[in-house]
Amino acid sequence: MRSFTIIAALALLQGSNALNMAIQRKFDLLADMGLNPDGTPMDAPSDNPTIDIASIKSLKIATTADSVSLSIAGSREPTPIRDEYVELPIDNFAKSKHQSFSYHGTFYNRYWVNSRAYKAGGPVFIYDVGEANAGPNALFRLQNDRSFFKQLVEEFGGIGIVWEHRFYGNSTPTPVDVNTPAEAFEFLTTEQSLADVERFAKQFSRREINATLTPDKTPWIFVGGSYPGMRAAFMRNMYPDTIYAAWASSAPVQASIDQSFYFEPIWRGMNAKGWGNCTRDIQAAVRYMDFIMDTNPRRAAELKQQFLGLGAEKNSHATFADALTTIFYLWQSYGVEGGEQGLRGFCDWMETDPKTQRLAPKEGWARWKGAKWTVERWAAYKPFASNVNMFLETECSGNASVTGSCDLNKSFTDPSMIAWTWQYCTQWGYFQSANLGPHQLISHHNSLHHQHEICHRQFPHAPPSLFPAWPNTARTNAVFGGWYARPSNTYWSNGEFDPWRTLSPASAEHFAPRVRLTRSVPTCGRSTGFWELFGMVLADAEHCFDFRTSGVEVSDGEVSRRLFSRALGEWLGCWGGKRGGHWRPWRS
């Protein structure tokens, strides 16, 4: 199974050279598979302690489920699982083509199914991949013994489905690239994508199973983390006759233009994990660089060259601030880990005196050596420029005497990036601007205005009727309920230091509603009400850490998985009013 996991991971990495929630989602999926951002295993198996990732990268990487499925080594599955497609309307809310000119045609949505654990009467589980190509990750979810989803499906004798979101991967009504006109994205909305699942569920069947599997006869369970976690809660809330129960992990259901507070849990987490000296030196360096950029144009140009090489001076202060921010974009997936691209390596470098090899005191080096020293130390960190190149799809030389093609103001080219940019710029916001104040980690040039510019840089000709000047978060929260969404039969989990917890119902931020968390399973079919939340916050965890069983994990991950299983067993016990007690699948 190991070679399949790595091949699938490399396919996942292809075209991931940009920076927003879509690339974060790709790193989340890699971490769930027990892999570092470069595809190397976090815990090499004893029978293969070293893996030459360079030689694997030289292979022709499969990018479709059919070809990836044939790459499984050591799989215990008798036959490969292949991708399938369902025909769906592009506009779920239009009248039929026989009734109105508003009919917009159909497209084919991709999904995968594993029914081998099914026992008569078992539920259907649907795992939503969200804002990414589902192909490289689907078979891991359905077939790998380390997949929590596979374990869950088997525990309840169910059917497992991996679902691809419209406009991602192969589930696109039209090809998605930088030349795709804005009008093609008119029906890329969260509402449309939820309706896709509802239509699919009502027509689902399997030739190999002699049973009615639609939601009127079989309970459907929606499982998702991050944006898919939001969708899990929304599906149960808006389509309760289709989705019987939901697991919403790390789900930022509150739309917000301003998400500068994304960086607050990073500050708290780094300090709690013993990296407080690094946070203070990063802050000192950022404030020093902001002062230079604000007051000395010549020195600002030299600063950009110092970090990224000749040619970098042509970039704006705001786009240079984007480059500086890249040091934090593995936090939600790996904490301080993540190999060469992670914070551990960076902070070890920053907090070690190169002359004496002494470690910095808890207040950091800036207090004793000056902020200029921390800037120079950061600029000398060799992986920084290459990481910026990978994240921002550019070619900075990283050498102050070598000219590179260092353009930090490019539009996203990866299809998933393009599609997610449409979604967050129209509906959700999530502008991760600088967290000004005592915990500042980001340059103040990374402003809300700059985040706004990124949206309109990507879609410069989009008509206002489709693409608002600013994300219409007020409407989004009115439609979906935001923090106050409380569907019944729904379990909520969050990580203590997850930046996305800030917009979840379990938010710890001062501006969020205060709710009481409970691990007491609510009665099936009954909401907890607005001021109570069934779920838990995983200690010392970041984003969706209960969805992983290897690599970077925490002890509360298992606690969370068991709590959901216990709750689901109780809720299924009263499915259709036909049973009492705890769920046990019928024997075939």
GROMACS .gro file of N, CA and C in nm, residues 448-579:
model
  396
  448LEU      N    1  -0.622   4.398   0.416
  448LEU     CA    2  -0.748   4.357   0.355
  448LEU      C    3  -0.758   4.407   0.212
  449HIS      N    4  -0.709   4.528   0.189
  449HIS     CA    5  -0.713   4.584   0.053
  449HIS      C    6  -0.629   4.498  -0.042
  450HIS      N    7  -0.514   4.453   0.005
  450HIS     CA    8  -0.430   4.368  -0.080
  450HIS      C    9  -0.501   4.236  -0.109
  451GLN      N   10  -0.565   4.174  -0.010
  451GLN     CA   11  -0.639   4.050  -0.032
  451GLN      C   12  -0.752   4.072  -0.134
  452HIS      N   13  -0.814   4.188  -0.126
  452HIS     CA   14  -0.918   4.226  -0.223
  452HIS      C   15  -0.859   4.234  -0.364
  453GLU      N   16  -0.739   4.289  -0.374
  453GLU     CA   17  -0.672   4.300  -0.504
  453GLU      C   18  -0.644   4.163  -0.564
  454ILE      N   19  -0.611   4.063  -0.479
  454ILE     CA   20  -0.583   3.929  -0.528
  454ILE      C   21  -0.706   3.871  -0.597
  455CYS      N   22  -0.823   3.896  -0.538
  455CYS     CA   23  -0.947   3.848  -0.599
  455CYS      C   24  -0.965   3.905  -0.739
  456HIS      N   25  -0.948   4.036  -0.750
  456HIS     CA   26  -0.976   4.102  -0.877
  456HIS      C   27  -0.859   4.088  -0.976
  457ARG      N   28  -0.742   4.054  -0.925
  457ARG     CA   29  -0.631   4.017  -1.014
  457ARG      C   30  -0.663   3.887  -1.086
  458GLN      N   31  -0.728   3.793  -1.015
  458GLN     CA   32  -0.759   3.664  -1.073
  458GLN      C   33  -0.873   3.673  -1.174
  459PHE      N   34  -0.972   3.759  -1.145
  459PHE     CA   35  -1.089   3.772  -1.232
  459PHE      C   36  -1.111   3.919  -1.268
  460PRO      N   37  -1.021   3.976  -1.347
  460PRO     CA   38  -1.026   4.121  -1.372
  460PRO      C   39  -1.146   4.166  -1.454
  461HIS      N   40  -1.205   4.075  -1.531
  461HIS     CA   41  -1.316   4.114  -1.619
  461HIS      C   42  -1.450   4.058  -1.574
  462ALA      N   43  -1.456   4.009  -1.452
  462ALA     CA   44  -1.580   3.949  -1.404
  462ALA      C   45  -1.687   4.057  -1.385
  463PRO      N   46  -1.808   4.035  -1.433
  463PRO     CA   47  -1.914   4.134  -1.417
  463PRO      C   48  -1.960   4.143  -1.271
  464PRO      N   49  -1.991   4.261  -1.223
  464PRO     CA   50  -2.034   4.278  -1.083
  464PRO      C   51  -2.156   4.194  -1.047
  465SER      N   52  -2.238   4.161  -1.145
  465SER     CA   53  -2.356   4.080  -1.115
  465SER      C   54  -2.319   3.939  -1.069
  466LEU      N   55  -2.200   3.892  -1.108
  466LEU     CA   56  -2.153   3.760  -1.067
  466LEU      C   57  -2.042   3.767  -0.963
  467PHE      N   58  -1.965   3.872  -0.968
  467PHE     CA   59  -1.844   3.882  -0.885
  467PHE      C   60  -1.849   4.013  -0.807
  468PRO      N   61  -1.895   4.010  -0.682
  468PRO     CA   62  -1.912   4.134  -0.606
  468PRO      C   63  -1.778   4.201  -0.577
  469ALA      N   64  -1.781   4.329  -0.551
  469ALA     CA   65  -1.659   4.402  -0.519
  469ALA      C   66  -1.589   4.340  -0.399
  470TRP      N   67  -1.666   4.303  -0.299
  470TRP     CA   68  -1.616   4.231  -0.181
  470TRP      C   69  -1.704   4.109  -0.160
  471PRO      N   70  -1.652   4.003  -0.099
  471PRO     CA   71  -1.733   3.882  -0.077
  471PRO      C   72  -1.862   3.914  -0.004
  472ASN      N   73  -1.971   3.857  -0.049
  472ASN     CA   74  -2.103   3.887   0.010
  472ASN      C   75  -2.126   3.795   0.131
  473THR      N   76  -2.049   3.820   0.236
  473THR     CA   77  -2.053   3.733   0.353
  473THR      C   78  -2.183   3.747   0.432
  474ALA      N   79  -2.244   3.863   0.428
  474ALA     CA   80  -2.371   3.881   0.501
  474ALA      C   81  -2.477   3.787   0.445
  475ARG      N   82  -2.486   3.782   0.313
  475ARG     CA   83  -2.583   3.691   0.251
  475ARG      C   84  -2.547   3.545   0.282
  476THR      N   85  -2.418   3.512   0.275
  476THR     CA   86  -2.374   3.375   0.302
  476THR      C   87  -2.417   3.330   0.441
  477ASN      N   88  -2.393   3.414   0.541
  477ASN     CA   89  -2.430   3.377   0.678
  477ASN      C   90  -2.581   3.370   0.695
  478ALA      N   91  -2.653   3.454   0.622
  478ALA     CA   92  -2.800   3.449   0.629
  478ALA      C   93  -2.852   3.317   0.571
  479VAL      N   94  -2.787   3.269   0.467
  479VAL     CA   95  -2.831   3.145   0.402
  479VAL      C   96  -2.797   3.023   0.487
  480PHE      N   97  -2.674   3.018   0.540
  480PHE     CA   98  -2.625   2.896   0.604
  480PHE      C   99  -2.629   2.899   0.756
  481GLY      N  100  -2.643   3.016   0.817
  481GLY     CA  101  -2.655   3.022   0.962
  481GLY      C  102  -2.529   3.059   1.036
  482GLY      N  103  -2.413   3.050   0.970
  482GLY     CA  104  -2.289   3.090   1.035
  482GLY      C  105  -2.265   3.017   1.166
  483TRP      N  106  -2.216   3.091   1.265
  483TRP     CA  107  -2.186   3.035   1.396
  483TRP      C  108  -2.306   2.964   1.459
  484TYR      N  109  -2.426   3.005   1.421
  484TYR     CA  110  -2.546   2.958   1.489
  484TYR      C  111  -2.608   2.834   1.426
  485ALA      N  112  -2.546   2.779   1.324
  485ALA     CA  113  -2.597   2.656   1.264
  485ALA      C  114  -2.588   2.543   1.366
  486ARG      N  115  -2.702   2.480   1.396
  486ARG     CA  116  -2.704   2.372   1.495
  486ARG      C  117  -2.794   2.257   1.447
  487PRO      N  118  -2.757   2.192   1.340
  487PRO     CA  119  -2.838   2.078   1.298
  487PRO      C  120  -2.830   1.965   1.400
  488SER      N  121  -2.936   1.887   1.408
  488SER     CA  122  -2.934   1.770   1.495
  488SER      C  123  -2.844   1.662   1.434
  489ASN      N  124  -2.813   1.562   1.515
  489ASN     CA  125  -2.732   1.447   1.469
  489ASN      C  126  -2.602   1.492   1.404
  490THR      N  127  -2.540   1.594   1.462
  490THR     CA  128  -2.416   1.649   1.406
  490THR      C  129  -2.310   1.659   1.515
  491TYR      N  130  -2.193   1.611   1.484
  491TYR     CA  131  -2.079   1.615   1.576
  491TYR      C  132  -1.977   1.715   1.524
  492TRP      N  133  -1.929   1.804   1.613
  492TRP     CA  134  -1.834   1.908   1.578
  492TRP      C  135  -1.702   1.882   1.651
  493SER      N  136  -1.591   1.885   1.578
  493SER     CA  137  -1.459   1.871   1.642
  493SER      C  138  -1.367   1.980   1.591
  494ASN      N  139  -1.276   2.022   1.675
  494ASN     CA  140  -1.182   2.129   1.641
  494ASN      C  141  -1.048   2.105   1.709
  495GLY      N  142  -0.942   2.164   1.654
  495GLY     CA  143  -0.810   2.159   1.715
  495GLY      C  144  -0.787   2.284   1.800
  496GLU      N  145  -0.721   2.267   1.911
  496GLU     CA  146  -0.697   2.378   2.004
  496GLU      C  147  -0.628   2.496   1.935
  497PHE      N  148  -0.530   2.466   1.850
  497PHE     CA  149  -0.452   2.571   1.785
  497PHE      C  150  -0.477   2.578   1.634
  498ASP      N  151  -0.593   2.536   1.592
  498ASP     CA  152  -0.632   2.541   1.451
  498ASP      C  153  -0.673   2.683   1.414
  499PRO      N  154  -0.608   2.743   1.314
  499PRO     CA  155  -0.648   2.879   1.273
  499PRO      C  156  -0.792   2.888   1.225
  500TRP      N  157  -0.849   2.777   1.176
  500TRP     CA  158  -0.987   2.780   1.127
  500TRP      C  159  -1.088   2.763   1.239
  501ARG      N  160  -1.043   2.726   1.356
  501ARG     CA  161  -1.134   2.722   1.471
  501ARG      C  162  -1.190   2.861   1.500
  502THR      N  163  -1.117   2.963   1.458
  502THR     CA  164  -1.158   3.101   1.486
  502THR      C  165  -1.296   3.133   1.430
  503LEU      N  166  -1.338   3.062   1.325
  503LEU     CA  167  -1.468   3.088   1.263
  503LEU      C  168  -1.562   2.968   1.276
  504SER      N  169  -1.531   2.879   1.368
  504SER     CA  170  -1.618   2.765   1.394
  504SER      C  171  -1.708   2.796   1.514
  505PRO      N  172  -1.813   2.717   1.537
  505PRO     CA  173  -1.897   2.741   1.654
  505PRO      C  174  -1.821   2.725   1.786
  506ALA      N  175  -1.706   2.657   1.785
  506ALA     CA  176  -1.626   2.639   1.905
  506ALA      C  177  -1.513   2.742   1.914
  507SER      N  178  -1.527   2.854   1.845
  507SER     CA  179  -1.424   2.958   1.843
  507SER      C  180  -1.392   3.006   1.984
  508ALA      N  181  -1.263   3.030   2.007
  508ALA     CA  182  -1.218   3.084   2.135
  508ALA      C  183  -1.191   3.234   2.128
  509GLU      N  184  -1.220   3.296   2.013
  509GLU     CA  185  -1.189   3.438   1.998
  509GLU      C  186  -1.290   3.524   2.073
  510HIS      N  187  -1.247   3.643   2.111
  510HIS     CA  188  -1.329   3.731   2.196
  510HIS      C  189  -1.456   3.779   2.126
  511PHE      N  190  -1.454   3.781   1.994
  511PHE     CA  191  -1.569   3.833   1.919
  511PHE      C  192  -1.672   3.726   1.885
  512ALA      N  193  -1.640   3.600   1.915
  512ALA     CA  194  -1.729   3.490   1.879
  512ALA      C  195  -1.831   3.463   1.990
  513PRO      N  196  -1.946   3.408   1.955
  513PRO     CA  197  -2.043   3.371   2.058
  513PRO      C  198  -1.983   3.267   2.153
  514ARG      N  199  -2.016   3.278   2.280
  514ARG     CA  200  -1.968   3.182   2.379
  514ARG      C  201  -2.065   3.065   2.389
  515VAL      N  202  -2.018   2.945   2.365
  515VAL     CA  203  -2.102   2.827   2.372
  515VAL      C  204  -2.043   2.728   2.472
  516ARG      N  205  -2.127   2.638   2.519
  516ARG     CA  206  -2.082   2.534   2.611
  516ARG      C  207  -2.065   2.405   2.532
  517LEU      N  208  -1.942   2.352   2.534
  517LEU     CA  209  -1.915   2.225   2.468
  517LEU      C  210  -1.961   2.109   2.556
  518THR      N  211  -2.021   2.010   2.495
  518THR     CA  212  -2.064   1.892   2.568
  518THR      C  213  -2.027   1.767   2.491
  519ARG      N  214  -1.986   1.663   2.565
  519ARG     CA  215  -1.960   1.533   2.503
  519ARG      C  216  -2.075   1.437   2.529
  520SER      N  217  -2.181   1.486   2.586
  520SER     CA  218  -2.300   1.404   2.605
  520SER      C  219  -2.376   1.397   2.474
  521VAL      N  220  -2.398   1.278   2.426
  521VAL     CA  221  -2.461   1.260   2.295
  521VAL      C  222  -2.605   1.309   2.300
  522PRO      N  223  -2.641   1.406   2.214
  522PRO     CA  224  -2.779   1.456   2.212
  522PRO      C  225  -2.876   1.348   2.164
  523THR      N  226  -2.999   1.359   2.207
  523THR     CA  227  -3.103   1.269   2.159
  523THR      C  228  -3.113   1.279   2.008
  524CYS      N  229  -3.132   1.166   1.941
  524CYS     CA  230  -3.137   1.169   1.795
  524CYS      C  231  -3.251   1.259   1.749
  525GLY      N  232  -3.221   1.339   1.647
  525GLY     CA  233  -3.322   1.427   1.589
  525GLY      C  234  -3.342   1.558   1.663
  526ARG      N  235  -3.266   1.583   1.769
  526ARG     CA  236  -3.283   1.706   1.846
  526ARG      C  237  -3.157   1.791   1.843
  527SER      N  238  -3.174   1.919   1.815
  527SER     CA  239  -3.062   2.013   1.815
  527SER      C  240  -3.024   2.047   1.959
  528THR      N  241  -2.897   2.080   1.978
  528THR     CA  242  -2.851   2.123   2.111
  528THR      C  243  -2.896   2.264   2.144
  529GLY      N  244  -2.943   2.340   2.043
  529GLY     CA  245  -2.970   2.481   2.063
  529GLY      C  246  -2.846   2.563   2.039
  530PHE      N  247  -2.863   2.695   2.028
  530PHE     CA  248  -2.753   2.782   1.988
  530PHE      C  249  -2.637   2.786   2.087
  531TRP      N  250  -2.663   2.773   2.216
  531TRP     CA  251  -2.561   2.802   2.316
  531TRP      C  252  -2.492   2.677   2.369
  532GLU      N  253  -2.518   2.566   2.306
  532GLU     CA  254  -2.451   2.442   2.340
  532GLU      C  255  -2.404   2.376   2.211
  533LEU      N  256  -2.296   2.302   2.220
  533LEU     CA  257  -2.238   2.240   2.100
  533LEU      C  258  -2.190   2.100   2.136
  534PHE      N  259  -2.241   2.001   2.063
  534PHE     CA  260  -2.194   1.865   2.084
  534PHE      C  261  -2.064   1.845   2.008
  535GLY      N  262  -1.956   1.819   2.083
  535GLY     CA  263  -1.826   1.800   2.019
  535GLY      C  264  -1.715   1.816   2.119
  536MET      N  265  -1.594   1.834   2.067
  536MET     CA  266  -1.478   1.853   2.154
  536MET      C  267  -1.370   1.931   2.081
  537VAL      N  268  -1.282   1.991   2.162
  537VAL     CA  269  -1.163   2.057   2.110
  537VAL      C  270  -1.044   1.969   2.143
  538LEU      N  271  -0.973   1.925   2.039
  538LEU     CA  272  -0.859   1.835   2.058
  538LEU      C  273  -0.740   1.914   2.111
  539ALA      N  274  -0.687   1.872   2.225
  539ALA     CA  275  -0.575   1.943   2.287
  539ALA      C  276  -0.451   1.935   2.200
  540ASP      N  277  -0.378   2.047   2.191
  540ASP     CA  278  -0.250   2.055   2.122
  540ASP      C  279  -0.259   2.017   1.975
  541ALA      N  280  -0.377   2.036   1.916
  541ALA     CA  281  -0.399   1.993   1.777
  541ALA      C  282  -0.425   2.112   1.687
  542GLU      N  283  -0.404   2.090   1.558
  542GLU     CA  284  -0.436   2.189   1.457
  542GLU      C  285  -0.557   2.142   1.375
  543HIS      N  286  -0.547   2.145   1.244
  543HIS     CA  287  -0.662   2.133   1.155
  543HIS      C  288  -0.695   1.987   1.121
  544CYS      N  289  -0.816   1.942   1.153
  544CYS     CA  290  -0.864   1.808   1.117
  544CYS      C  291  -0.772   1.698   1.167
  545PHE      N  292  -0.715   1.715   1.285
  545PHE     CA  293  -0.620   1.617   1.336
  545PHE      C  294  -0.687   1.486   1.377
  546ASP      N  295  -0.819   1.484   1.388
  546ASP     CA  296  -0.886   1.357   1.418
  546ASP      C  297  -0.913   1.275   1.292
  547PHE      N  298  -0.874   1.325   1.176
  547PHE     CA  299  -0.889   1.252   1.051
  547PHE      C  300  -0.761   1.176   1.013
  548ARG      N  301  -0.662   1.174   1.100
  548ARG     CA  302  -0.536   1.107   1.068
  548ARG      C  303  -0.501   1.005   1.176
  549THR      N  304  -0.442   0.896   1.133
  549THR     CA  305  -0.403   0.789   1.225
  549THR      C  306  -0.254   0.760   1.219
  550SER      N  307  -0.178   0.844   1.150
  550SER     CA  308  -0.032   0.829   1.143
  550SER      C  309   0.027   0.966   1.116
  551GLY      N  310   0.161   0.974   1.122
  551GLY     CA  311   0.226   1.102   1.098
  551GLY      C  312   0.210   1.194   1.217
  552VAL      N  313   0.176   1.320   1.191
  552VAL     CA  314   0.154   1.418   1.297
  552VAL      C  315   0.014   1.400   1.352
  553GLU      N  316   0.002   1.340   1.469
  553GLU     CA  317  -0.128   1.316   1.529
  553GLU      C  318  -0.122   1.345   1.679
  554VAL      N  319  -0.237   1.348   1.744
  554VAL     CA  320  -0.246   1.374   1.886
  554VAL      C  321  -0.335   1.268   1.950
  555SER      N  322  -0.319   1.249   2.081
  555SER     CA  323  -0.395   1.144   2.149
  555SER      C  324  -0.545   1.169   2.144
  556ASP      N  325  -0.585   1.296   2.142
  556ASP     CA  326  -0.727   1.328   2.136
  556ASP      C  327  -0.791   1.290   2.002
  557GLY      N  328  -0.709   1.261   1.901
  557GLY     CA  329  -0.766   1.220   1.773
  557GLY      C  330  -0.847   1.093   1.788
  558GLU      N  331  -0.793   0.995   1.858
  558GLU     CA  332  -0.864   0.870   1.881
  558GLU      C  333  -0.987   0.892   1.969
  559VAL      N  334  -0.973   0.980   2.067
  559VAL     CA  335  -1.088   1.012   2.155
  559VAL      C  336  -1.202   1.069   2.072
  560SER      N  337  -1.170   1.159   1.980
  560SER     CA  338  -1.271   1.221   1.896
  560SER      C  339  -1.338   1.118   1.805
  561ARG      N  340  -1.258   1.032   1.744
  561ARG     CA  341  -1.316   0.930   1.654
  561ARG      C  342  -1.409   0.837   1.730
  562ARG      N  343  -1.371   0.800   1.851
  562ARG     CA  344  -1.456   0.712   1.930
  562ARG      C  345  -1.585   0.782   1.972
  563LEU      N  346  -1.575   0.911   2.003
  563LEU     CA  347  -1.695   0.985   2.043
  563LEU      C  348  -1.795   0.992   1.928
  564PHE      N  349  -1.745   1.018   1.806
  564PHE     CA  350  -1.838   1.020   1.693
  564PHE      C  351  -1.899   0.882   1.671
  565SER      N  352  -1.819   0.777   1.679
  565SER     CA  353  -1.873   0.642   1.659
  565SER      C  354  -1.980   0.610   1.762
  566ARG      N  355  -1.957   0.649   1.887
  566ARG     CA  356  -2.058   0.624   1.991
  566ARG      C  357  -2.185   0.701   1.961
  567ALA      N  358  -2.170   0.828   1.921
  567ALA     CA  359  -2.288   0.909   1.890
  567ALA      C  360  -2.363   0.851   1.771
  568LEU      N  361  -2.290   0.814   1.668
  568LEU     CA  362  -2.355   0.762   1.548
  568LEU      C  363  -2.429   0.633   1.580
  569GLY      N  364  -2.369   0.549   1.664
  569GLY     CA  365  -2.437   0.427   1.703
  569GLY      C  366  -2.570   0.455   1.772
  570GLU      N  367  -2.572   0.557   1.856
  570GLU     CA  368  -2.697   0.592   1.925
  570GLU      C  369  -2.798   0.652   1.828
  571TRP      N  370  -2.753   0.739   1.739
  571TRP     CA  371  -2.846   0.802   1.645
  571TRP      C  372  -2.904   0.700   1.547
  572LEU      N  373  -2.820   0.610   1.502
  572LEU     CA  374  -2.869   0.508   1.409
  572LEU      C  375  -2.966   0.413   1.477
  573GLY      N  376  -2.957   0.404   1.609
  573GLY     CA  377  -3.048   0.318   1.682
  573GLY      C  378  -3.194   0.358   1.670
  574CYS      N  379  -3.218   0.484   1.634
  574CYS     CA  380  -3.357   0.526   1.616
  574CYS      C  381  -3.385   0.567   1.471
  575TRP      N  382  -3.304   0.516   1.379
  575TRP     CA  383  -3.328   0.543   1.236
  575TRP      C  384  -3.467   0.494   1.196
  576GLY      N  385  -3.545   0.583   1.142
  576GLY     CA  386  -3.676   0.548   1.092
  576GLY      C  387  -3.773   0.502   1.199
  577GLY      N  388  -3.736   0.519   1.327
  577GLY     CA  389  -3.823   0.477   1.436
  577GLY      C  390  -3.837   0.327   1.445
  578LYS      N  391  -3.746   0.253   1.379
  578LYS     CA  392  -3.763   0.108   1.371
  578LYS      C  393  -3.683   0.032   1.478
  579ARG      N  394  -3.587   0.102   1.539
  579ARG     CA  395  -3.503   0.031   1.635
  579ARG      C  396  -3.481   0.114   1.759
   0.00000   0.00000   0.00000
